[in-house]
């Protein structure tokens, strides 16, 4: 996960990414926030609002605002548990659902987020512990809507499950490639990263699994039906919110990260 990169940098555990091995057209296709000094974006995935189409055949929840509106969209919800709080965008979703504009999301207001989660808690049918839990709870009828990873929903849908997702207000997440400090094959590692960041390689990866290529030029090489249904795609990325990993690893005066504090608060919250 990209969220770990700052900690590894603080511990002098990583080599800098050598972008001199990258072709100019490859660098031009990569967004600036994907070209980190110590971490190179590998692929996009997203936490989306997903729902059972049998429950919502017409009007359906489209975003976090709808997800947290139990009057307009009654039914049981599924949200990530504390262990997957960060990767399941638990706090971000709650704040957006409470009306925080996406450009004002960070720094996260934990008090407000947990207040919103307390409000929705009686309507949560499952706090998921694995990526498979969300689609399974939707398919089984345990819940009617869920915060879920897009790939899990797309895969279940292809297998005939009555599921759908919405990209509106979805959380754009990504993983990073890194090179460990003192790597014996540092140059070859750099050449590999330069190759797999090319549009052609990125497109091949996206065709193998429904996650988004970080090289924007890869979308031009994908079938239209695929290019329009994966994270980071033109028309989708504009609706998304990039998760701020730097905020999550920031340390307070007591030396604890925001993640440490949030985990402690979440564990207390779910145990009540």
PDB file of N, CA and C in Angstrom, residues 22-70:
ATOM      1  N   UNK A  22      12.892   6.056 -17.679  1.00  0.00           N
ATOM      2  CA  UNK A  22      11.535   6.114 -18.224  1.00  0.00           C
ATOM      3  C   UNK A  22      11.506   6.907 -19.529  1.00  0.00           C
ATOM      4  N   UNK A  23      10.771   6.404 -20.505  1.00  0.00           N
ATOM      5  CA  UNK A  23      10.599   7.141 -21.759  1.00  0.00           C
ATOM      6  C   UNK A  23       9.786   8.407 -21.503  1.00  0.00           C
ATOM      7  N   UNK A  24      10.028   9.425 -22.312  1.00  0.00           N
ATOM      8  CA  UNK A  24       9.331  10.697 -22.129  1.00  0.00           C
ATOM      9  C   UNK A  24       7.823  10.536 -22.223  1.00  0.00           C
ATOM     10  N   UNK A  25       7.362   9.708 -23.171  1.00  0.00           N
ATOM     11  CA  UNK A  25       5.919   9.524 -23.334  1.00  0.00           C
ATOM     12  C   UNK A  25       5.306   8.791 -22.138  1.00  0.00           C
ATOM     13  N   UNK A  26       6.097   7.924 -21.484  1.00  0.00           N
ATOM     14  CA  UNK A  26       5.608   7.246 -20.282  1.00  0.00           C
ATOM     15  C   UNK A  26       5.439   8.248 -19.155  1.00  0.00           C
ATOM     16  N   UNK A  27       6.426   9.086 -18.934  1.00  0.00           N
ATOM     17  CA  UNK A  27       6.353  10.095 -17.873  1.00  0.00           C
ATOM     18  C   UNK A  27       5.201  11.069 -18.117  1.00  0.00           C
ATOM     19  N   UNK A  28       4.971  11.402 -19.387  1.00  0.00           N
ATOM     20  CA  UNK A  28       3.886  12.332 -19.716  1.00  0.00           C
ATOM     21  C   UNK A  28       2.517  11.720 -19.417  1.00  0.00           C
ATOM     22  N   UNK A  29       2.431  10.389 -19.454  1.00  0.00           N
ATOM     23  CA  UNK A  29       1.157   9.723 -19.218  1.00  0.00           C
ATOM     24  C   UNK A  29       0.837   9.491 -17.756  1.00  0.00           C
ATOM     25  N   UNK A  30       1.821   9.705 -16.886  1.00  0.00           N
ATOM     26  CA  UNK A  30       1.625   9.460 -15.458  1.00  0.00           C
ATOM     27  C   UNK A  30       1.271  10.749 -14.728  1.00  0.00           C
ATOM     28  N   UNK A  31       0.183  10.773 -13.937  1.00  0.00           N
ATOM     29  CA  UNK A  31      -0.141  11.956 -13.137  1.00  0.00           C
ATOM     30  C   UNK A  31       0.989  12.269 -12.171  1.00  0.00           C
ATOM     31  N   UNK A  32       1.132  13.521 -11.817  1.00  0.00           N
ATOM     32  CA  UNK A  32       2.234  13.929 -10.947  1.00  0.00           C
ATOM     33  C   UNK A  32       2.216  13.193  -9.613  1.00  0.00           C
ATOM     34  N   UNK A  33       1.020  12.990  -9.030  1.00  0.00           N
ATOM     35  CA  UNK A  33       0.978  12.363  -7.712  1.00  0.00           C
ATOM     36  C   UNK A  33       1.312  10.867  -7.766  1.00  0.00           C
ATOM     37  N   UNK A  34       1.421  10.307  -8.972  1.00  0.00           N
ATOM     38  CA  UNK A  34       1.841   8.922  -9.131  1.00  0.00           C
ATOM     39  C   UNK A  34       3.359   8.794  -9.236  1.00  0.00           C
ATOM     40  N   UNK A  35       4.047   9.896  -9.490  1.00  0.00           N
ATOM     41  CA  UNK A  35       5.504   9.876  -9.684  1.00  0.00           C
ATOM     42  C   UNK A  35       6.208  10.365  -8.427  1.00  0.00           C
ATOM     43  N   UNK A  36       6.122   9.557  -7.375  1.00  0.00           N
ATOM     44  CA  UNK A  36       6.740   9.945  -6.113  1.00  0.00           C
ATOM     45  C   UNK A  36       8.249   9.790  -6.137  1.00  0.00           C
ATOM     46  N   UNK A  37       8.914  10.454  -5.213  1.00  0.00           N
ATOM     47  CA  UNK A  37      10.370  10.361  -5.136  1.00  0.00           C
ATOM     48  C   UNK A  37      10.812   8.945  -4.758  1.00  0.00           C
ATOM     49  N   UNK A  38      10.012   8.295  -3.898  1.00  0.00           N
ATOM     50  CA  UNK A  38      10.369   6.954  -3.433  1.00  0.00           C
ATOM     51  C   UNK A  38       9.325   5.891  -3.795  1.00  0.00           C
ATOM     52  N   UNK A  39       8.184   6.301  -4.327  1.00  0.00           N
ATOM     53  CA  UNK A  39       7.137   5.352  -4.676  1.00  0.00           C
ATOM     54  C   UNK A  39       6.524   5.692  -6.020  1.00  0.00           C
ATOM     55  N   UNK A  40       6.320   4.681  -6.849  1.00  0.00           N
ATOM     56  CA  UNK A  40       5.743   4.856  -8.176  1.00  0.00           C
ATOM     57  C   UNK A  40       4.376   4.183  -8.217  1.00  0.00           C
ATOM     58  N   UNK A  41       3.338   4.914  -8.571  1.00  0.00           N
ATOM     59  CA  UNK A  41       2.001   4.342  -8.642  1.00  0.00           C
ATOM     60  C   UNK A  41       1.938   3.141  -9.556  1.00  0.00           C
ATOM     61  N   UNK A  42       1.266   2.074  -9.109  1.00  0.00           N
ATOM     62  CA  UNK A  42       1.191   0.846  -9.898  1.00  0.00           C
ATOM     63  C   UNK A  42      -0.176   0.646 -10.551  1.00  0.00           C
ATOM     64  N   UNK A  43      -1.252   0.849  -9.806  1.00  0.00           N
ATOM     65  CA  UNK A  43      -2.596   0.716 -10.370  1.00  0.00           C
ATOM     66  C   UNK A  43      -3.598   1.386  -9.440  1.00  0.00           C
ATOM     67  N   UNK A  44      -4.766   1.691  -9.982  1.00  0.00           N
ATOM     68  CA  UNK A  44      -5.851   2.285  -9.216  1.00  0.00           C
ATOM     69  C   UNK A  44      -6.872   1.226  -8.824  1.00  0.00           C
ATOM     70  N   UNK A  45      -7.463   1.395  -7.662  1.00  0.00           N
ATOM     71  CA  UNK A  45      -8.674   0.658  -7.301  1.00  0.00           C
ATOM     72  C   UNK A  45      -9.534   1.628  -6.493  1.00  0.00           C
ATOM     73  N   UNK A  46     -10.732   1.236  -6.180  1.00  0.00           N
ATOM     74  CA  UNK A  46     -11.644   2.192  -5.557  1.00  0.00           C
ATOM     75  C   UNK A  46     -12.613   1.539  -4.586  1.00  0.00           C
ATOM     76  N   UNK A  47     -12.956   2.291  -3.558  1.00  0.00           N
ATOM     77  CA  UNK A  47     -14.079   1.946  -2.699  1.00  0.00           C
ATOM     78  C   UNK A  47     -15.284   2.681  -3.265  1.00  0.00           C
ATOM     79  N   UNK A  48     -16.307   1.921  -3.601  1.00  0.00           N
ATOM     80  CA  UNK A  48     -17.495   2.475  -4.239  1.00  0.00           C
ATOM     81  C   UNK A  48     -18.735   2.147  -3.413  1.00  0.00           C
ATOM     82  N   UNK A  49     -19.825   2.843  -3.708  1.00  0.00           N
ATOM     83  CA  UNK A  49     -21.129   2.460  -3.174  1.00  0.00           C
ATOM     84  C   UNK A  49     -21.714   1.422  -4.126  1.00  0.00           C
ATOM     85  N   UNK A  50     -21.961   0.225  -3.602  1.00  0.00           N
ATOM     86  CA  UNK A  50     -22.539  -0.863  -4.393  1.00  0.00           C
ATOM     87  C   UNK A  50     -23.898  -1.223  -3.811  1.00  0.00           C
ATOM     88  N   UNK A  51     -24.743  -1.830  -4.657  1.00  0.00           N
ATOM     89  CA  UNK A  51     -26.091  -2.151  -4.182  1.00  0.00           C
ATOM     90  C   UNK A  51     -26.650  -3.353  -4.938  1.00  0.00           C
ATOM     91  N   UNK A  52     -27.675  -3.942  -4.334  1.00  0.00           N
ATOM     92  CA  UNK A  52     -28.378  -5.066  -4.940  1.00  0.00           C
ATOM     93  C   UNK A  52     -29.477  -4.526  -5.842  1.00  0.00           C
ATOM     94  N   UNK A  53     -29.430  -4.861  -7.122  1.00  0.00           N
ATOM     95  CA  UNK A  53     -30.395  -4.300  -8.073  1.00  0.00           C
ATOM     96  C   UNK A  53     -31.798  -4.861  -7.870  1.00  0.00           C
ATOM     97  N   UNK A  54     -31.925  -6.007  -7.198  1.00  0.00           N
ATOM     98  CA  UNK A  54     -33.258  -6.531  -6.895  1.00  0.00           C
ATOM     99  C   UNK A  54     -33.933  -5.649  -5.847  1.00  0.00           C
ATOM    100  N   UNK A  55     -33.146  -5.110  -4.927  1.00  0.00           N
ATOM    101  CA  UNK A  55     -33.665  -4.214  -3.895  1.00  0.00           C
ATOM    102  C   UNK A  55     -33.918  -2.825  -4.467  1.00  0.00           C
ATOM    103  N   UNK A  56     -33.041  -2.387  -5.355  1.00  0.00           N
ATOM    104  CA  UNK A  56     -33.150  -1.045  -5.952  1.00  0.00           C
ATOM    105  C   UNK A  56     -33.174  -1.164  -7.478  1.00  0.00           C
ATOM    106  N   UNK A  57     -34.287  -1.610  -8.049  1.00  0.00           N
ATOM    107  CA  UNK A  57     -34.359  -1.773  -9.508  1.00  0.00           C
ATOM    108  C   UNK A  57     -34.409  -0.457 -10.271  1.00  0.00           C
ATOM    109  N   UNK A  58     -34.850   0.590  -9.631  1.00  0.00           N
ATOM    110  CA  UNK A  58     -34.974   1.890 -10.299  1.00  0.00           C
ATOM    111  C   UNK A  58     -34.135   2.940  -9.575  1.00  0.00           C
ATOM    112  N   UNK A  59     -34.739   3.649  -8.644  1.00  0.00           N
ATOM    113  CA  UNK A  59     -33.993   4.645  -7.873  1.00  0.00           C
ATOM    114  C   UNK A  59     -33.054   3.923  -6.918  1.00  0.00           C
ATOM    115  N   UNK A  60     -31.780   4.259  -6.977  1.00  0.00           N
ATOM    116  CA  UNK A  60     -30.792   3.545  -6.183  1.00  0.00           C
ATOM    117  C   UNK A  60     -29.795   4.519  -5.568  1.00  0.00           C
ATOM    118  N   UNK A  61     -29.084   4.102  -4.509  1.00  0.00           N
ATOM    119  CA  UNK A  61     -28.060   4.967  -3.905  1.00  0.00           C
ATOM    120  C   UNK A  61     -26.918   5.205  -4.885  1.00  0.00           C
ATOM    121  N   UNK A  62     -26.550   6.472  -5.061  1.00  0.00           N
ATOM    122  CA  UNK A  62     -25.529   6.826  -6.052  1.00  0.00           C
ATOM    123  C   UNK A  62     -24.200   7.228  -5.441  1.00  0.00           C
ATOM    124  N   UNK A  63     -24.196   7.570  -4.155  1.00  0.00           N
ATOM    125  CA  UNK A  63     -22.979   8.106  -3.537  1.00  0.00           C
ATOM    126  C   UNK A  63     -23.070   7.974  -2.022  1.00  0.00           C
ATOM    127  N   UNK A  64     -22.074   8.524  -1.324  1.00  0.00           N
ATOM    128  CA  UNK A  64     -22.067   8.441   0.138  1.00  0.00           C
ATOM    129  C   UNK A  64     -23.206   9.248   0.747  1.00  0.00           C
ATOM    130  N   UNK A  65     -23.602  10.304   0.114  1.00  0.00           N
ATOM    131  CA  UNK A  65     -24.734  11.087   0.605  1.00  0.00           C
ATOM    132  C   UNK A  65     -25.981  10.214   0.673  1.00  0.00           C
ATOM    133  N   UNK A  66     -26.237   9.456  -0.388  1.00  0.00           N
ATOM    134  CA  UNK A  66     -27.384   8.550  -0.424  1.00  0.00           C
ATOM    135  C   UNK A  66     -27.195   7.380   0.544  1.00  0.00           C
ATOM    136  N   UNK A  67     -25.974   6.873   0.625  1.00  0.00           N
ATOM    137  CA  UNK A  67     -25.678   5.723   1.485  1.00  0.00           C
ATOM    138  C   UNK A  67     -26.056   6.012   2.933  1.00  0.00           C
ATOM    139  N   UNK A  68     -25.802   7.236   3.369  1.00  0.00           N
ATOM    140  CA  UNK A  68     -26.077   7.600   4.760  1.00  0.00           C
ATOM    141  C   UNK A  68     -27.473   8.192   4.961  1.00  0.00           C
ATOM    142  N   UNK A  69     -28.276   8.216   3.925  1.00  0.00           N
ATOM    143  CA  UNK A  69     -29.648   8.711   4.018  1.00  0.00           C
ATOM    144  C   UNK A  69     -30.595   7.525   4.161  1.00  0.00           C
ATOM    145  N   UNK A  70     -30.868   7.131   5.400  1.00  0.00           N
ATOM    146  CA  UNK A  70     -31.672   5.928   5.637  1.00  0.00           C
ATOM    147  C   UNK A  70     -33.153   6.158   5.366  1.00  0.00           C
TER     148      UNK A  70
END
